[in-house]
Structures are given as structure tokens and as C-alpha cells.
């Protein structure tokens, strides 16, 4: 498989190079040169195929010969090492729980696949690969946890001091080993600016292999197709496929679902559920992207004004807005309705939604037509947002066992002054 840059000014590359580079040299996102189609027998008999085999069938065409078959199968197995159950909450509404991974969020799936691909590719390099990320909370934990102990990799996570929750801080800073947690006495934007400066530092990049592990990397994007296939495997009865509602921020998650639809996934309708950051709903309505700054909301992982992966969805639909609207409905849900949804679903069904999942539930209710059934993708465990959830349900959210142990762990972070020189010399010392 070749990947071309959506900016059109860089050469096409294979899977390995696309993963190691992350972003094309012309700053475009990589996009697959062709989309594989899986035969009808695969989709019809999916309930009889085991998960690893499904993962391998979906991803092998995208990986090509960049990984040996046994290696790709091992990576798929390690990516799918936690349950992804569908819970039927009402007759009309079900939830696909994607939050049973080590950091309790769906990002664990993409990050695990990416880390293992990079670990494999790093074997042939004479140096370790340095993964550098700035985080406002969630991404840092998923990346740190996924790369922890992967040979040939060093992970550097910058986080703003005092701005991440105790659980998030431990997910980033309790690991040690090849995970270097740097606490910066500044806000997230400053952390992000330091990281961007490192990526723009050509001289530094000649000396170390620096990679970003962010959500535009194809090895984070493509494996997200797997849980759509596994949802279809579990869905019964198969005659009435659900409308799938996806809490959307950067649009990588829903983009992966729409990509798998091209490979034959029999799920005809998707909902891009947004919070007050409604660039895509506005675009689908008017054909124009509003120019607004991101607004802070309760579903903060979706507070994105300019969703970077949406360009992949437009490419998938040949930049034809009307074609896209046949498949995709887009909704907006404000904080008040998010809270009311958490409260109502708890009172009526005793099911606890996190704020991101509540946005997707509410969006689906706005657009679900009579006779349709809905499937809500749940991207985070409610315990990650204890305050708003307990305010609406009146009950504390119990910690899962995995997190309880974490809270007793000592932190191993180092303080980093908010200066690029300090970050640069630290990075050079790692190799
Ligand atoms: C990252 C994230 C999202 C948004 O996913 P995208 O792929 O960026 O659209 C939604 N919910 C949670 C909990 C997240 O962490």
C-alpha cells in the first residue's frame, strides 16, 4: 500500500515511512492510495471469525509488506487485549464501551497499535525513536502507557503543572522506565509550543528520530476500524443495522468508521456528535467552515475548532458535501443538555455516561428516526470525569481496580523550565 499526502506536494510512501514520519514533509496527512474491499462472505459470517483474524483481515492490506504476517497478528492481538462490549441500555439505544483499556479511553487502541509498529520499525534503526507529546490530560496517558517498555523507544510527555487530574498525572508520571514525564510550570499551550519548536528544529531532527504519536499518524488512525468491525460482529439481529453515533473532536474515530464502510462494513449511517465546537455541523449545513476559536466544554477532549482529520473524510467522499450528507448526520450538544442527558440516562436506566458519551447519546436522540436503532460509541470511562458525573447522578463513580492501584504509585516526573533550550538538551541526552 502507498500513502499519498493530502497536500499533494510530497512523494507517496509505504506504510513504514508513513508511520515513522507521522506527517508528510509538506505537512499534509497521509491517505491510503486504494481502499481494500472485503468480500460479502466476510461481513456475513463475521460472527464466526475470531477477533485476531478480523483485525488481521482489515489491516493487512494497509500494512502491506512493512510487517511480517506473524508480527502484524501479534500487534493486533496486543491491541485488542481488553474487552469491547456492546451494552444494550434501552430497546433503541446501545453503547459500545471502548474504555476498558489501561487508561480508560478509546485512545488506548490507536496508541497501542502505533507503539508496537514503531517498536518494530525501531529495530532496524541504529538509534532509539523518541516520541514527543504535549498533553492536556488524556493523550499523554494513552501514549505513555502504550509505549511503556516497548524496546527501541523513549517517550517524552510534557504536561502543564496542576492542570491534569491526579489519575491522569499518575497515568503519565508513575511509569518511569522509558517514559519521561516532564511537568512544566505553564499552561498546555506553552507545552504544545515547546513540542512544535522541537519538531521544527531541523538540526535536532538530524540527530535524533523524533516522532509525534499524535492522532494524525496512520498507525493511530487505521486500527480504530477494528472496533467497528467487532461491533458488527456482536450486533444482533443483523437485519437492522444501527445508526452509529461518535463523539467527535478531531474526527479520527468517525473517519475510521467511514473508511471501513468503504471496505464493506454494513453500517449505513453515522452521526458526528459534537459539543459547542460545531465546525463540522456548520460545514454540512452551509458548505463553509466557521472561523471560531475553540470553546471550553465539559467534553474537553472534543474542544477543537479545526478538526484535523476531517480532510480525510472529505477525501473519502471526493469533496462532495451532498454525498457525505447521505451517510453522515452531524449534531451539536451544549453543556446543559450534556448534563441533563447524564442525569436522565442514570435516573431511567441506571447507566452512567461520561460527558463525551453523553454528547453522542444526545446527538443520536436528535436525529434517530422512528424504527431506527442507535449505537453510541463510548470513548471514556465516567470515572475520568468524576465531578460532573457525580453532580448529575448524585453518586460517586467507583474507581475500577486498575486505577485504584495507580493512585498509590509514587510520581517520577521531572520539572522542566518552560524554555526550549532545556527541552532540547534533555532530548539530546536520551540518545
Ligand atoms: C480524543 C477523544 C475524543 C475525540 O476523538 P476524535 O477521534 O478526535 O474525534 C472523544 N472522546 C474522548 C474521551 C477522547 O479522548
Tab-separated table of C-alpha atoms and ligand atoms in Angstrom:
chain	number	residue	atom	x	y	z
A	1	UNK	CA	0.000	0.000	0.000
A	2	UNK	CA	1.207	3.510	-0.841
A	3	UNK	CA	0.159	6.575	1.086
A	4	UNK	CA	-0.079	9.974	-0.553
A	5	UNK	CA	-0.068	13.384	1.115
A	6	UNK	CA	-3.358	15.262	1.080
A	7	UNK	CA	-1.350	18.441	0.440
A	8	UNK	CA	-0.134	16.897	-2.813
A	9	UNK	CA	3.413	18.205	-2.577
A	10	UNK	CA	5.285	15.235	-1.151
A	11	UNK	CA	6.099	11.832	-2.642
A	12	UNK	CA	3.947	8.793	-1.840
A	13	UNK	CA	5.450	6.424	0.750
A	14	UNK	CA	4.872	2.927	2.125
A	15	UNK	CA	3.294	2.114	5.499
A	16	UNK	CA	6.591	2.054	7.332
A	17	UNK	CA	7.652	5.504	6.216
A	18	UNK	CA	4.190	6.973	6.795
A	19	UNK	CA	4.283	5.686	10.383
A	20	UNK	CA	7.832	6.764	11.146
A	21	UNK	CA	7.264	10.241	9.657
A	22	UNK	CA	3.783	10.763	11.108
A	23	UNK	CA	3.046	13.702	8.862
A	24	UNK	CA	4.206	14.158	5.260
A	25	UNK	CA	7.094	16.598	4.651
A	26	UNK	CA	4.637	19.036	3.020
A	27	UNK	CA	2.669	18.945	6.320
A	28	UNK	CA	-0.180	17.036	4.704
A	29	UNK	CA	-1.921	13.999	6.193
A	30	UNK	CA	-1.177	10.638	4.617
A	31	UNK	CA	-4.073	8.865	2.902
A	32	UNK	CA	-4.144	5.305	1.504
A	33	UNK	CA	-3.730	5.068	-2.262
A	34	UNK	CA	-6.520	2.497	-2.528
A	35	UNK	CA	-9.205	1.200	-0.186
A	36	UNK	CA	-9.435	-2.579	0.155
A	37	UNK	CA	-12.848	-4.225	-0.199
A	38	UNK	CA	-13.580	-7.237	1.980
A	39	UNK	CA	-15.925	-9.803	0.421
A	40	UNK	CA	-19.598	-10.155	1.392
A	41	UNK	CA	-18.826	-13.580	2.910
A	42	UNK	CA	-16.520	-11.890	5.418
A	43	UNK	CA	-19.219	-9.470	6.562
A	44	UNK	CA	-21.982	-12.095	6.553
A	45	UNK	CA	-20.001	-14.659	8.519
A	46	UNK	CA	-18.177	-12.267	10.809
A	47	UNK	CA	-19.784	-13.766	13.948
A	48	UNK	CA	-17.831	-16.970	13.287
A	49	UNK	CA	-14.423	-15.316	12.787
A	50	UNK	CA	-12.158	-14.717	15.774
A	51	UNK	CA	-11.154	-11.184	16.688
A	52	UNK	CA	-7.482	-11.504	15.788
A	53	UNK	CA	-8.370	-12.828	12.357
A	54	UNK	CA	-10.831	-9.961	11.807
A	55	UNK	CA	-8.147	-7.467	12.786
A	56	UNK	CA	-5.649	-9.085	10.506
A	57	UNK	CA	-8.060	-9.182	7.538
A	58	UNK	CA	-8.941	-5.488	7.974
A	59	UNK	CA	-5.407	-4.176	8.462
A	60	UNK	CA	-3.162	-6.450	6.382
A	61	UNK	CA	-3.861	-4.590	3.090
A	62	UNK	CA	-2.905	-1.281	4.738
A	63	UNK	CA	0.323	-2.653	6.179
A	64	UNK	CA	1.417	-4.486	3.030
A	65	UNK	CA	4.878	-5.972	3.408
A	66	UNK	CA	6.010	-3.486	6.051
A	67	UNK	CA	5.348	-6.079	8.766
A	68	UNK	CA	5.581	-9.880	8.515
A	69	UNK	CA	2.225	-11.602	8.976
A	70	UNK	CA	3.145	-13.084	12.367
A	71	UNK	CA	4.226	-9.651	13.602
A	72	UNK	CA	1.017	-7.944	12.481
A	73	UNK	CA	-1.027	-10.698	14.125
A	74	UNK	CA	0.880	-10.241	17.386
A	75	UNK	CA	0.342	-6.469	17.246
A	76	UNK	CA	-3.391	-6.912	16.572
A	77	UNK	CA	-3.626	-9.348	19.496
A	78	UNK	CA	-1.893	-6.927	21.850
A	79	UNK	CA	-4.055	-4.047	20.597
A	80	UNK	CA	-7.264	-5.980	21.271
A	81	UNK	CA	-6.225	-7.258	24.699
A	82	UNK	CA	-9.207	-5.781	26.562
A	83	UNK	CA	-12.966	-6.254	26.064
A	84	UNK	CA	-15.021	-4.010	23.745
A	85	UNK	CA	-18.566	-4.966	24.777
A	86	UNK	CA	-21.879	-3.667	23.486
A	87	UNK	CA	-24.311	-2.916	26.327
A	88	UNK	CA	-27.988	-2.720	25.393
A	89	UNK	CA	-29.285	0.172	27.521
A	90	UNK	CA	-32.804	0.548	26.088
A	91	UNK	CA	-34.688	-1.080	23.205
A	92	UNK	CA	-33.487	1.694	20.912
A	93	UNK	CA	-30.103	2.585	22.360
A	94	UNK	CA	-26.974	0.513	22.874
A	95	UNK	CA	-23.474	1.563	23.894
A	96	UNK	CA	-20.171	0.219	22.564
A	97	UNK	CA	-17.796	0.557	25.523
A	98	UNK	CA	-14.329	1.420	24.251
A	99	UNK	CA	-12.959	2.396	27.677
A	100	UNK	CA	-11.775	-0.855	29.225
A	101	UNK	CA	-8.144	-0.299	28.245
A	102	UNK	CA	-5.284	0.696	30.550
A	103	UNK	CA	-6.036	4.450	30.520
A	104	UNK	CA	-9.819	4.020	30.354
A	105	UNK	CA	-10.257	5.750	26.984
A	106	UNK	CA	-10.623	4.627	23.384
A	107	UNK	CA	-7.280	6.254	22.529
A	108	UNK	CA	-5.613	3.195	24.074
A	109	UNK	CA	-6.491	1.227	20.933
A	110	UNK	CA	-4.802	3.502	18.405
A	111	UNK	CA	-1.886	4.242	20.714
A	112	UNK	CA	-1.175	0.560	21.375
A	113	UNK	CA	-1.127	-0.283	17.690
A	114	UNK	CA	1.106	2.670	16.881
A	115	UNK	CA	3.566	1.947	19.688
A	116	UNK	CA	4.067	-1.630	18.611
A	117	UNK	CA	4.509	-0.704	14.947
A	118	UNK	CA	7.095	1.911	15.865
A	119	UNK	CA	8.820	-0.525	18.212
A	120	UNK	CA	9.145	-2.990	15.342
A	121	UNK	CA	10.454	-0.382	12.911
A	122	UNK	CA	12.902	0.915	15.534
A	123	UNK	CA	14.699	-2.452	15.497
A	124	UNK	CA	16.290	-1.549	12.169
A	125	UNK	CA	17.372	1.921	13.232
A	126	UNK	CA	20.742	2.455	14.815
A	127	UNK	CA	19.128	4.821	17.336
A	128	UNK	CA	16.115	4.818	19.560
A	129	UNK	CA	12.952	6.594	18.396
A	130	UNK	CA	11.936	9.493	20.615
A	131	UNK	CA	8.211	10.013	20.891
A	132	UNK	CA	7.442	13.568	21.954
A	133	UNK	CA	3.971	14.736	23.016
A	134	UNK	CA	2.372	17.595	24.867
A	135	UNK	CA	-0.831	16.728	26.673
A	136	UNK	CA	-3.690	18.472	28.399
A	137	UNK	CA	-4.514	15.149	30.050
A	138	UNK	CA	-5.721	12.147	28.099
A	139	UNK	CA	-3.405	11.705	25.140
A	140	UNK	CA	-0.295	11.724	27.323
A	141	UNK	CA	-1.528	8.832	29.441
A	142	UNK	CA	-2.562	6.688	26.489
A	143	UNK	CA	0.738	7.302	24.687
A	144	UNK	CA	2.899	6.818	27.801
A	145	UNK	CA	1.135	3.623	28.762
A	146	UNK	CA	1.250	2.214	25.238
A	147	UNK	CA	4.959	2.842	24.718
A	148	UNK	CA	5.993	1.814	28.235
A	149	UNK	CA	8.538	-0.968	27.906
A	150	UNK	CA	8.498	-1.039	24.087
A	151	UNK	CA	12.167	-1.640	23.159
A	152	UNK	CA	13.854	0.983	21.000
A	153	UNK	CA	11.555	3.795	22.088
A	154	UNK	CA	11.796	6.670	24.560
A	155	UNK	CA	8.675	8.673	25.376
A	156	UNK	CA	8.752	12.287	26.470
A	157	UNK	CA	5.477	13.747	27.733
A	158	UNK	CA	5.113	17.432	28.611
A	159	UNK	CA	2.165	18.318	30.817
A	160	UNK	CA	1.042	21.546	32.473
A	161	UNK	CA	1.668	21.564	36.209
A	162	UNK	CA	-1.525	21.480	38.287
A	163	UNK	CA	-3.786	21.243	35.219
A	164	UNK	CA	-4.206	17.480	34.951
A	165	UNK	CA	-6.229	15.283	37.320
A	166	UNK	CA	-4.497	13.022	39.887
A	167	UNK	CA	-5.406	9.935	37.839
A	168	UNK	CA	-4.140	11.492	34.621
A	169	UNK	CA	-0.902	12.605	36.288
A	170	UNK	CA	-0.218	9.080	37.504
A	171	UNK	CA	-1.010	7.610	34.101
A	172	UNK	CA	1.735	9.860	32.717
A	173	UNK	CA	4.253	10.077	35.549
A	174	UNK	CA	4.082	6.859	37.600
A	175	UNK	CA	5.596	4.603	34.952
A	176	UNK	CA	9.268	5.589	34.774
A	177	UNK	CA	11.494	3.373	32.608
A	178	UNK	CA	11.436	4.655	29.040
A	179	UNK	CA	8.631	7.133	29.870
A	180	UNK	CA	9.954	10.583	30.767
A	181	UNK	CA	7.256	12.767	32.312
A	182	UNK	CA	8.067	16.469	32.308
A	183	UNK	CA	5.999	18.783	34.475
A	184	UNK	CA	6.045	22.285	33.038
A	185	UNK	CA	5.097	25.264	35.210
A	186	UNK	CA	2.993	26.750	32.404
A	187	UNK	CA	-0.258	26.073	30.547
A	188	UNK	CA	-0.960	23.475	27.865
A	189	UNK	CA	-0.418	25.927	25.008
A	190	UNK	CA	3.131	26.554	26.239
A	191	UNK	CA	3.813	22.799	26.391
A	192	UNK	CA	2.427	22.475	22.874
A	193	UNK	CA	4.564	25.371	21.610
A	194	UNK	CA	7.737	23.758	23.035
A	195	UNK	CA	6.911	20.490	21.282
A	196	UNK	CA	6.207	22.251	17.993
A	197	UNK	CA	9.520	24.048	18.240
A	198	UNK	CA	11.328	20.730	18.609
A	199	UNK	CA	9.582	19.316	15.526
A	200	UNK	CA	10.541	22.429	13.550
A	201	UNK	CA	14.208	22.159	14.651
A	202	UNK	CA	15.866	20.669	11.559
A	203	UNK	CA	19.245	20.349	13.221
A	204	UNK	CA	17.785	18.430	16.168
A	205	UNK	CA	15.868	16.161	13.814
A	206	UNK	CA	19.031	15.220	12.007
A	207	UNK	CA	20.480	13.997	15.267
A	208	UNK	CA	17.533	12.065	16.726
A	209	UNK	CA	14.497	10.224	15.369
A	210	UNK	CA	11.689	12.375	16.638
A	211	UNK	CA	8.100	11.319	16.139
A	212	UNK	CA	4.815	12.703	17.366
A	213	UNK	CA	2.407	9.805	18.051
A	214	UNK	CA	-0.460	12.210	17.547
A	215	UNK	CA	-3.821	11.298	16.125
A	216	UNK	CA	-2.946	12.022	12.513
A	217	UNK	CA	-0.426	9.149	12.331
A	218	UNK	CA	-1.916	6.422	10.101
A	219	UNK	CA	-0.951	3.783	12.686
A	220	UNK	CA	-3.205	5.515	15.194
A	221	UNK	CA	-5.972	6.195	12.700
A	222	UNK	CA	-6.332	2.886	10.846
A	223	UNK	CA	-6.614	0.442	13.805
A	224	UNK	CA	-9.677	2.328	15.017
A	225	UNK	CA	-11.514	0.494	12.223
A	226	UNK	CA	-11.245	-2.683	14.275
A	227	UNK	CA	-13.874	-1.863	16.865
A	228	UNK	CA	-16.400	-1.003	14.166
A	229	UNK	CA	-15.858	-4.464	12.693
A	230	UNK	CA	-16.091	-6.036	16.171
A	231	UNK	CA	-19.277	-4.068	16.869
A	232	UNK	CA	-20.794	-5.520	13.720
A	233	UNK	CA	-19.687	-8.962	14.843
A	234	UNK	CA	-21.606	-8.540	18.121
A	235	UNK	CA	-24.641	-6.784	16.682
A	236	UNK	CA	-27.827	-8.827	16.629
A	237	UNK	CA	-30.112	-9.135	14.827
A	238	UNK	CA	-28.024	-8.172	11.832
A	239	UNK	CA	-31.059	-7.264	9.659
A	240	UNK	CA	-31.407	-3.851	11.320
A	241	UNK	CA	-28.005	-2.228	11.448
A	242	UNK	CA	-27.781	0.626	13.947
A	243	UNK	CA	-27.118	4.294	13.324
A	244	UNK	CA	-23.687	4.808	14.900
A	245	UNK	CA	-23.079	7.957	16.930
A	246	UNK	CA	-19.479	9.003	17.548
A	247	UNK	CA	-18.313	11.696	19.999
A	248	UNK	CA	-16.160	13.748	17.649
A	249	UNK	CA	-13.291	16.184	18.149
A	250	UNK	CA	-10.518	15.704	15.620
A	251	UNK	CA	-12.708	13.302	13.587
A	252	UNK	CA	-10.189	10.457	13.522
A	253	UNK	CA	-12.524	7.988	15.211
A	254	UNK	CA	-15.531	8.583	12.963
A	255	UNK	CA	-13.235	8.816	9.925
A	256	UNK	CA	-12.050	5.273	10.633
A	257	UNK	CA	-15.669	4.061	10.710
A	258	UNK	CA	-16.424	5.742	7.393
A	259	UNK	CA	-13.275	4.231	5.904
A	260	UNK	CA	-14.308	0.718	6.936
A	261	UNK	CA	-17.740	1.377	5.421
A	262	UNK	CA	-15.901	1.617	2.063
A	263	UNK	CA	-14.464	-1.813	2.741
A	264	UNK	CA	-17.999	-3.158	3.052
A	265	UNK	CA	-18.935	-2.654	6.712
A	266	UNK	CA	-22.743	-2.892	6.601
A	267	UNK	CA	-23.395	0.170	8.799
A	268	UNK	CA	-25.101	2.744	6.550
A	269	UNK	CA	-25.480	5.810	8.792
A	270	UNK	CA	-23.216	7.701	11.158
A	271	UNK	CA	-23.721	10.654	13.468
A	272	UNK	CA	-20.834	13.044	14.115
A	273	UNK	CA	-21.798	14.198	17.583
A	274	UNK	CA	-20.128	17.491	18.533
A	275	UNK	CA	-20.285	19.724	21.576
A	276	UNK	CA	-20.433	23.516	21.195
A	277	UNK	CA	-17.417	23.248	18.871
A	278	UNK	CA	-19.564	22.748	15.809
A	279	UNK	CA	-17.321	23.358	12.779
A	280	UNK	CA	-18.465	20.186	11.019
A	281	UNK	CA	-22.223	20.515	11.656
A	282	UNK	CA	-21.941	24.093	10.365
A	283	UNK	CA	-19.995	22.932	7.306
A	284	UNK	CA	-22.537	20.225	6.451
A	285	UNK	CA	-25.323	22.804	6.693
A	286	UNK	CA	-23.703	25.725	4.856
A	287	UNK	CA	-20.651	24.464	2.973
A	288	UNK	CA	-18.490	26.926	4.930
A	289	UNK	CA	-16.222	26.370	7.902
A	290	UNK	CA	-16.881	28.913	10.620
A	291	UNK	CA	-13.751	30.648	11.891
A	292	UNK	CA	-14.181	30.449	15.631
A	293	UNK	CA	-11.759	29.794	18.466
A	294	UNK	CA	-12.215	26.547	20.405
A	295	UNK	CA	-14.636	26.827	23.329
A	296	UNK	CA	-14.081	25.024	26.626
A	297	UNK	CA	-16.810	22.477	27.401
A	298	UNK	CA	-17.458	19.547	29.747
A	299	UNK	CA	-16.388	17.138	26.990
A	300	UNK	CA	-12.961	18.698	26.769
A	301	UNK	CA	-11.304	16.107	24.515
A	302	UNK	CA	-13.645	17.405	21.801
A	303	UNK	CA	-12.881	21.119	22.230
A	304	UNK	CA	-11.420	21.503	18.770
A	305	UNK	CA	-12.189	24.361	16.395
A	306	UNK	CA	-10.452	22.967	13.330
A	307	UNK	CA	-10.694	19.142	13.239
A	308	UNK	CA	-7.518	17.875	11.615
A	309	UNK	CA	-8.847	14.522	10.360
A	310	UNK	CA	-11.938	15.914	8.629
A	311	UNK	CA	-9.888	16.406	5.468
A	312	UNK	CA	-9.551	12.608	5.272
A	313	UNK	CA	-13.332	12.244	5.347
A	314	UNK	CA	-13.682	14.825	2.588
A	315	UNK	CA	-11.150	12.914	0.511
A	316	UNK	CA	-13.119	9.705	1.088
A	317	UNK	CA	-16.222	11.389	-0.327
A	318	UNK	CA	-14.434	13.104	-3.219
A	319	UNK	CA	-15.028	16.500	-1.571
A	320	UNK	CA	-18.735	16.092	-2.350
A	321	UNK	CA	-20.710	17.526	0.561
A	322	UNK	CA	-24.013	16.119	-0.666
A	323	UNK	CA	-22.606	12.615	-0.943
A	324	UNK	CA	-21.287	12.929	2.600
A	325	UNK	CA	-24.658	14.107	3.882
A	326	UNK	CA	-26.284	10.891	2.637
A	327	UNK	CA	-24.220	8.961	5.161
A	328	UNK	CA	-23.372	11.429	7.902
A	329	UNK	CA	-25.659	13.428	10.170
A	330	UNK	CA	-23.959	15.961	12.436
A	331	UNK	CA	-25.254	17.326	15.717
A	332	UNK	CA	-24.322	19.848	18.392
A	333	UNK	CA	-24.978	19.476	22.110
A	334	UNK	CA	-24.250	22.153	24.715
A	335	UNK	CA	-23.127	21.615	28.300
A	336	UNK	CA	-26.615	21.974	29.794
A	337	UNK	CA	-28.006	19.222	27.549
A	338	UNK	CA	-24.914	17.095	28.241
A	339	UNK	CA	-25.598	17.308	31.984
A	340	UNK	CA	-29.313	16.645	31.530
A	341	UNK	CA	-28.508	13.538	29.469
A	342	UNK	CA	-26.128	12.128	32.106
A	343	UNK	CA	-28.817	12.704	34.722
A	344	UNK	CA	-31.703	11.283	32.708
A	345	UNK	CA	-29.960	8.143	31.488
A	346	UNK	CA	-28.811	7.443	35.042
A	347	UNK	CA	-32.255	8.023	36.543
A	348	UNK	CA	-34.121	5.995	33.944
A	349	UNK	CA	-31.618	3.260	33.084
A	350	UNK	CA	-29.012	3.291	35.889
A	351	UNK	CA	-26.355	3.585	33.216
A	352	UNK	CA	-23.559	6.114	33.780
A	353	UNK	CA	-22.337	8.151	30.792
A	354	UNK	CA	-19.199	10.262	30.742
A	355	UNK	CA	-19.670	13.736	29.191
A	356	UNK	CA	-18.282	12.712	25.757
A	357	UNK	CA	-20.575	9.707	25.552
A	358	UNK	CA	-23.475	11.874	26.733
A	359	UNK	CA	-22.885	14.229	23.774
A	360	UNK	CA	-23.109	11.250	21.414
A	361	UNK	CA	-26.212	9.871	23.133
A	362	UNK	CA	-27.964	13.238	22.979
A	363	UNK	CA	-26.928	13.825	19.354
A	364	UNK	CA	-28.313	10.445	18.373
A	365	UNK	CA	-31.621	11.212	20.067
A	366	UNK	CA	-31.853	14.406	17.987
A	367	UNK	CA	-31.640	12.575	14.669
A	368	UNK	CA	-32.758	8.967	15.222
A	369	UNK	CA	-35.823	8.315	13.075
A	370	UNK	CA	-38.768	6.088	14.021
A	371	UNK	CA	-37.882	2.428	13.603
A	372	UNK	CA	-34.121	3.028	13.727
A	373	UNK	CA	-31.857	1.680	16.452
A	374	UNK	CA	-28.811	3.505	17.729
A	375	UNK	CA	-25.313	2.517	18.814
A	376	UNK	CA	-23.380	5.098	20.844
A	377	UNK	CA	-19.595	4.828	20.941
A	378	UNK	CA	-18.431	5.421	24.499
A	379	UNK	CA	-14.946	6.902	24.352
A	380	UNK	CA	-14.143	7.365	28.060
A	381	UNK	CA	-14.942	5.767	31.406
A	382	UNK	CA	-17.103	8.074	33.563
A	383	UNK	CA	-14.579	7.898	36.410
A	384	UNK	CA	-12.297	10.133	34.345
A	385	UNK	CA	-14.815	12.975	34.863
A	386	UNK	CA	-15.887	12.335	38.468
A	387	UNK	CA	-17.080	15.816	39.315
A	388	UNK	CA	-19.685	16.423	36.633
A	389	UNK	CA	-20.825	12.811	36.683
A	390	UNK	CA	-21.369	12.707	40.447
A	391	UNK	CA	-23.100	16.102	40.357
A	392	UNK	CA	-25.686	14.738	37.936
A	393	UNK	CA	-26.084	11.203	39.274
A	394	UNK	CA	-25.771	12.060	42.967
A	395	UNK	CA	-23.382	9.138	43.437
A	396	UNK	CA	-19.617	8.810	43.436
A	397	UNK	CA	-18.254	6.886	40.467
A	398	UNK	CA	-16.326	3.887	41.779
A	399	UNK	CA	-12.770	3.514	40.530
A	400	UNK	CA	-12.070	0.361	38.525
A	401	UNK	CA	-9.461	-1.852	40.178
A	402	UNK	CA	-6.752	-0.872	37.669
A	403	UNK	CA	-6.994	2.792	38.648
A	404	UNK	CA	-7.159	2.171	42.406
A	405	UNK	CA	-3.696	0.668	42.385
A	406	UNK	CA	-2.413	3.567	40.330
A	407	UNK	CA	-3.345	6.179	42.921
A	408	UNK	CA	-0.893	4.647	45.393
A	409	UNK	CA	2.022	4.822	42.984
A	410	UNK	CA	4.723	7.444	43.520
A	411	UNK	CA	5.241	10.070	40.820
A	412	UNK	CA	8.519	10.051	38.898
A	413	UNK	CA	8.228	13.263	36.945
A	414	UNK	CA	10.953	15.866	36.463
A	415	UNK	CA	10.330	19.593	36.387
A	416	UNK	CA	11.071	21.242	33.053
A	417	UNK	CA	11.507	25.004	32.856
A	418	UNK	CA	9.319	26.499	30.121
A	419	UNK	CA	12.346	27.012	27.898
A	420	UNK	CA	13.129	25.380	24.579
A	421	UNK	CA	16.858	25.081	25.349
A	422	UNK	CA	16.088	22.963	28.397
A	423	UNK	CA	13.865	20.621	26.377
A	424	UNK	CA	16.387	20.406	23.544
A	425	UNK	CA	19.302	19.384	25.720
A	426	UNK	CA	17.160	16.819	27.504
A	427	UNK	CA	16.143	15.265	24.166
A	428	UNK	CA	19.748	15.081	23.010
A	429	UNK	CA	20.742	13.291	26.202
A	430	UNK	CA	18.257	10.491	25.566
A	431	UNK	CA	20.087	9.129	22.552
B	1	LIG	C1	-9.961	12.117	21.746
B	1	LIG	C2	-11.334	11.910	22.298
B	1	LIG	C3	-12.496	12.118	21.518
B	1	LIG	C4	-12.447	12.648	20.103
B	1	LIG	O1	-11.994	11.699	19.188
B	1	LIG	P1	-11.564	12.156	17.713
B	1	LIG	O2	-11.046	10.941	17.065
B	1	LIG	O3	-10.517	13.218	17.900
B	1	LIG	O4	-12.793	12.721	17.051
B	1	LIG	C5	-13.728	11.823	22.073
B	1	LIG	N1	-13.832	11.381	23.349
B	1	LIG	C6	-12.750	11.194	24.126
B	1	LIG	C7	-12.946	10.742	25.534
B	1	LIG	C8	-11.469	11.442	23.646
B	1	LIG	O5	-10.403	11.272	24.447
